[in-house]
């Protein structure tokens, strides 16, 4: 199983790391070159939808199809949450008939609903456990 953690690198700045060698810079909105945690949440949702829809789109459009998934949703600062996240898949289906487009969209939406773990988690809610380890920092 991949281990994930963040390390503090400055005031409201962290580097997210994985045991597979990946890194992402995280910080507040006023810091250049970083993602905010909320932006990462949105990107995770869009990436999950993209990966979940990849197989049916690839099967119909070929391995080299181009797609962009845009995701947005303002934060409700009174509740400190995102009440609505909106995704939009941009993909060229102009080479398909109207019936083929309808069928493909049903398959794509079904695939995302069934296998996008991030979306399914956000829709159903999840329990989050948090603890503080006050012992000596591990290297």
PDB file of C-alpha atoms in Angstrom:
ATOM      1  CA  UNK A   1       0.000   0.000   0.000  1.00  0.00           C
ATOM      2  CA  UNK A   2       1.288   3.467  -0.895  1.00  0.00           C
ATOM      3  CA  UNK A   3       2.178   5.643   2.084  1.00  0.00           C
ATOM      4  CA  UNK A   4       1.134   9.315   1.909  1.00  0.00           C
ATOM      5  CA  UNK A   5       2.223  12.218   4.091  1.00  0.00           C
ATOM      6  CA  UNK A   6       2.841  15.960   4.089  1.00  0.00           C
ATOM      7  CA  UNK A   7       5.849  17.748   5.495  1.00  0.00           C
ATOM      8  CA  UNK A   8       5.834  21.368   6.594  1.00  0.00           C
ATOM      9  CA  UNK A   9       8.246  23.433   4.494  1.00  0.00           C
ATOM     10  CA  UNK A  10       7.309  26.961   5.601  1.00  0.00           C
ATOM     11  CA  UNK A  11       4.507  29.154   6.847  1.00  0.00           C
ATOM     12  CA  UNK A  12       1.301  27.553   5.491  1.00  0.00           C
ATOM     13  CA  UNK A  13       3.435  25.561   3.010  1.00  0.00           C
ATOM     14  CA  UNK A  14       3.696  21.785   2.801  1.00  0.00           C
ATOM     15  CA  UNK A  15       5.010  19.190   0.402  1.00  0.00           C
ATOM     16  CA  UNK A  16       2.795  16.174  -0.114  1.00  0.00           C
ATOM     17  CA  UNK A  17       4.741  12.979  -0.728  1.00  0.00           C
ATOM     18  CA  UNK A  18       4.113   9.351  -1.605  1.00  0.00           C
ATOM     19  CA  UNK A  19       6.250   6.291  -1.064  1.00  0.00           C
ATOM     20  CA  UNK A  20       6.250   5.951  -4.888  1.00  0.00           C
ATOM     21  CA  UNK A  21       8.304   9.147  -5.176  1.00  0.00           C
ATOM     22  CA  UNK A  22       5.561  11.613  -6.161  1.00  0.00           C
ATOM     23  CA  UNK A  23       5.458  15.141  -4.759  1.00  0.00           C
ATOM     24  CA  UNK A  24       2.951  17.990  -4.804  1.00  0.00           C
ATOM     25  CA  UNK A  25       3.365  21.474  -3.362  1.00  0.00           C
ATOM     26  CA  UNK A  26       0.538  22.571  -1.077  1.00  0.00           C
ATOM     27  CA  UNK A  27      -0.084  25.915   0.533  1.00  0.00           C
ATOM     28  CA  UNK A  28      -2.429  28.811   0.978  1.00  0.00           C
ATOM     29  CA  UNK A  29      -3.976  30.700  -1.914  1.00  0.00           C
ATOM     30  CA  UNK A  30      -1.552  33.617  -1.566  1.00  0.00           C
ATOM     31  CA  UNK A  31       1.507  31.407  -2.213  1.00  0.00           C
ATOM     32  CA  UNK A  32       2.651  31.078  -5.840  1.00  0.00           C
ATOM     33  CA  UNK A  33       3.304  27.665  -7.332  1.00  0.00           C
ATOM     34  CA  UNK A  34       1.242  25.605  -4.898  1.00  0.00           C
ATOM     35  CA  UNK A  35      -2.176  23.967  -4.828  1.00  0.00           C
ATOM     36  CA  UNK A  36      -4.502  24.658  -1.937  1.00  0.00           C
ATOM     37  CA  UNK A  37      -5.943  21.572  -0.223  1.00  0.00           C
ATOM     38  CA  UNK A  38      -9.363  22.431  -1.702  1.00  0.00           C
ATOM     39  CA  UNK A  39      -7.880  22.652  -5.195  1.00  0.00           C
ATOM     40  CA  UNK A  40      -6.296  19.233  -4.712  1.00  0.00           C
ATOM     41  CA  UNK A  41      -9.668  17.840  -3.664  1.00  0.00           C
ATOM     42  CA  UNK A  42     -11.209  19.209  -6.861  1.00  0.00           C
ATOM     43  CA  UNK A  43      -8.338  17.916  -9.005  1.00  0.00           C
ATOM     44  CA  UNK A  44      -8.633  14.494  -7.383  1.00  0.00           C
ATOM     45  CA  UNK A  45     -12.330  14.425  -8.280  1.00  0.00           C
ATOM     46  CA  UNK A  46     -11.714  15.456 -11.898  1.00  0.00           C
ATOM     47  CA  UNK A  47      -8.808  13.026 -12.302  1.00  0.00           C
ATOM     48  CA  UNK A  48     -10.875  10.194 -10.836  1.00  0.00           C
ATOM     49  CA  UNK A  49     -13.723  10.922 -13.254  1.00  0.00           C
ATOM     50  CA  UNK A  50     -11.253  11.030 -16.122  1.00  0.00           C
ATOM     51  CA  UNK A  51      -9.636   7.744 -15.173  1.00  0.00           C
ATOM     52  CA  UNK A  52     -13.033   6.116 -14.614  1.00  0.00           C
ATOM     53  CA  UNK A  53     -14.259   7.197 -18.048  1.00  0.00           C
ATOM     54  CA  UNK A  54     -11.006   6.393 -19.831  1.00  0.00           C
ATOM     55  CA  UNK A  55     -11.839   2.835 -20.866  1.00  0.00           C
ATOM     56  CA  UNK A  56     -15.234   3.467 -22.489  1.00  0.00           C
ATOM     57  CA  UNK A  57     -13.964   6.608 -24.236  1.00  0.00           C
ATOM     58  CA  UNK A  58     -10.774   4.898 -25.382  1.00  0.00           C
ATOM     59  CA  UNK A  59     -12.764   1.927 -26.675  1.00  0.00           C
ATOM     60  CA  UNK A  60     -14.956   4.212 -28.807  1.00  0.00           C
ATOM     61  CA  UNK A  61     -12.528   7.037 -29.720  1.00  0.00           C
ATOM     62  CA  UNK A  62      -9.128   5.312 -29.749  1.00  0.00           C
ATOM     63  CA  UNK A  63      -6.134   5.501 -27.439  1.00  0.00           C
ATOM     64  CA  UNK A  64      -5.173   9.059 -28.439  1.00  0.00           C
ATOM     65  CA  UNK A  65      -8.433  10.878 -27.719  1.00  0.00           C
ATOM     66  CA  UNK A  66      -8.088  14.298 -26.090  1.00  0.00           C
ATOM     67  CA  UNK A  67     -10.145  15.175 -23.036  1.00  0.00           C
ATOM     68  CA  UNK A  68     -10.199  17.885 -20.401  1.00  0.00           C
ATOM     69  CA  UNK A  69     -12.246  17.746 -17.229  1.00  0.00           C
ATOM     70  CA  UNK A  70     -12.856  21.106 -15.645  1.00  0.00           C
ATOM     71  CA  UNK A  71     -13.969  21.239 -12.027  1.00  0.00           C
ATOM     72  CA  UNK A  72     -15.178  24.168  -9.990  1.00  0.00           C
ATOM     73  CA  UNK A  73     -17.099  25.037  -6.890  1.00  0.00           C
ATOM     74  CA  UNK A  74     -16.733  27.957  -4.518  1.00  0.00           C
ATOM     75  CA  UNK A  75     -16.213  27.372  -0.839  1.00  0.00           C
ATOM     76  CA  UNK A  76     -18.880  28.304   1.678  1.00  0.00           C
ATOM     77  CA  UNK A  77     -16.611  30.126   4.137  1.00  0.00           C
ATOM     78  CA  UNK A  78     -19.251  30.213   6.891  1.00  0.00           C
ATOM     79  CA  UNK A  79     -19.371  26.403   6.960  1.00  0.00           C
ATOM     80  CA  UNK A  80     -15.819  25.856   5.578  1.00  0.00           C
ATOM     81  CA  UNK A  81     -16.976  23.319   3.008  1.00  0.00           C
ATOM     82  CA  UNK A  82     -17.716  22.986  -0.687  1.00  0.00           C
ATOM     83  CA  UNK A  83     -21.513  22.631  -0.988  1.00  0.00           C
ATOM     84  CA  UNK A  84     -21.367  21.917  -4.743  1.00  0.00           C
ATOM     85  CA  UNK A  85     -18.604  20.724  -7.032  1.00  0.00           C
ATOM     86  CA  UNK A  86     -19.302  20.899 -10.777  1.00  0.00           C
ATOM     87  CA  UNK A  87     -17.402  18.872 -13.354  1.00  0.00           C
ATOM     88  CA  UNK A  88     -17.471  19.292 -17.125  1.00  0.00           C
ATOM     89  CA  UNK A  89     -15.901  16.742 -19.483  1.00  0.00           C
ATOM     90  CA  UNK A  90     -14.744  18.346 -22.724  1.00  0.00           C
ATOM     91  CA  UNK A  91     -14.297  15.732 -25.459  1.00  0.00           C
ATOM     92  CA  UNK A  92     -14.809  15.811 -29.227  1.00  0.00           C
ATOM     93  CA  UNK A  93     -17.574  13.408 -30.190  1.00  0.00           C
ATOM     94  CA  UNK A  94     -18.280  15.036 -33.555  1.00  0.00           C
ATOM     95  CA  UNK A  95     -17.263  11.851 -35.409  1.00  0.00           C
ATOM     96  CA  UNK A  96     -20.121   9.902 -33.805  1.00  0.00           C
ATOM     97  CA  UNK A  97     -23.785   9.783 -34.722  1.00  0.00           C
ATOM     98  CA  UNK A  98     -26.383  11.244 -32.368  1.00  0.00           C
ATOM     99  CA  UNK A  99     -27.373   7.746 -31.191  1.00  0.00           C
ATOM    100  CA  UNK A 100     -23.720   6.751 -30.641  1.00  0.00           C
ATOM    101  CA  UNK A 101     -23.162   9.906 -28.574  1.00  0.00           C
ATOM    102  CA  UNK A 102     -26.221   9.187 -26.417  1.00  0.00           C
ATOM    103  CA  UNK A 103     -25.124   5.601 -25.780  1.00  0.00           C
ATOM    104  CA  UNK A 104     -21.524   6.605 -25.042  1.00  0.00           C
ATOM    105  CA  UNK A 105     -22.600   9.309 -22.574  1.00  0.00           C
ATOM    106  CA  UNK A 106     -24.733   6.792 -20.666  1.00  0.00           C
ATOM    107  CA  UNK A 107     -21.797   4.360 -20.479  1.00  0.00           C
ATOM    108  CA  UNK A 108     -19.371   7.122 -19.403  1.00  0.00           C
ATOM    109  CA  UNK A 109     -21.692   8.429 -16.679  1.00  0.00           C
ATOM    110  CA  UNK A 110     -22.333   4.884 -15.439  1.00  0.00           C
ATOM    111  CA  UNK A 111     -18.586   4.142 -15.323  1.00  0.00           C
ATOM    112  CA  UNK A 112     -17.904   7.287 -13.300  1.00  0.00           C
ATOM    113  CA  UNK A 113     -20.798   6.580 -10.917  1.00  0.00           C
ATOM    114  CA  UNK A 114     -19.653   2.993 -10.372  1.00  0.00           C
ATOM    115  CA  UNK A 115     -15.863   3.235 -10.092  1.00  0.00           C
ATOM    116  CA  UNK A 116     -14.799   6.808  -9.259  1.00  0.00           C
ATOM    117  CA  UNK A 117     -13.777   6.276  -5.637  1.00  0.00           C
ATOM    118  CA  UNK A 118     -13.266   9.985  -4.968  1.00  0.00           C
ATOM    119  CA  UNK A 119     -16.684  10.941  -6.309  1.00  0.00           C
ATOM    120  CA  UNK A 120     -18.392   8.075  -4.526  1.00  0.00           C
ATOM    121  CA  UNK A 121     -16.698   9.068  -1.257  1.00  0.00           C
ATOM    122  CA  UNK A 122     -17.687  12.718  -1.598  1.00  0.00           C
ATOM    123  CA  UNK A 123     -21.291  11.836  -2.469  1.00  0.00           C
ATOM    124  CA  UNK A 124     -21.720   9.424   0.431  1.00  0.00           C
ATOM    125  CA  UNK A 125     -19.601  11.238   2.985  1.00  0.00           C
ATOM    126  CA  UNK A 126     -16.915   9.522   4.999  1.00  0.00           C
ATOM    127  CA  UNK A 127     -15.713   9.292   8.552  1.00  0.00           C
ATOM    128  CA  UNK A 128     -12.415  11.065   9.181  1.00  0.00           C
ATOM    129  CA  UNK A 129     -10.295  10.132  12.187  1.00  0.00           C
ATOM    130  CA  UNK A 130      -7.554  12.488  13.391  1.00  0.00           C
ATOM    131  CA  UNK A 131      -5.027  12.006  16.164  1.00  0.00           C
ATOM    132  CA  UNK A 132      -1.978  13.867  17.374  1.00  0.00           C
ATOM    133  CA  UNK A 133       1.301  12.076  18.076  1.00  0.00           C
ATOM    134  CA  UNK A 134       3.299  14.191  20.516  1.00  0.00           C
ATOM    135  CA  UNK A 135       6.281  11.869  20.574  1.00  0.00           C
ATOM    136  CA  UNK A 136       9.646  12.615  19.054  1.00  0.00           C
ATOM    137  CA  UNK A 137       9.489  13.283  15.328  1.00  0.00           C
ATOM    138  CA  UNK A 138      10.392  10.305  13.161  1.00  0.00           C
ATOM    139  CA  UNK A 139      12.998  10.825  10.472  1.00  0.00           C
TER     140      UNK A 139
END
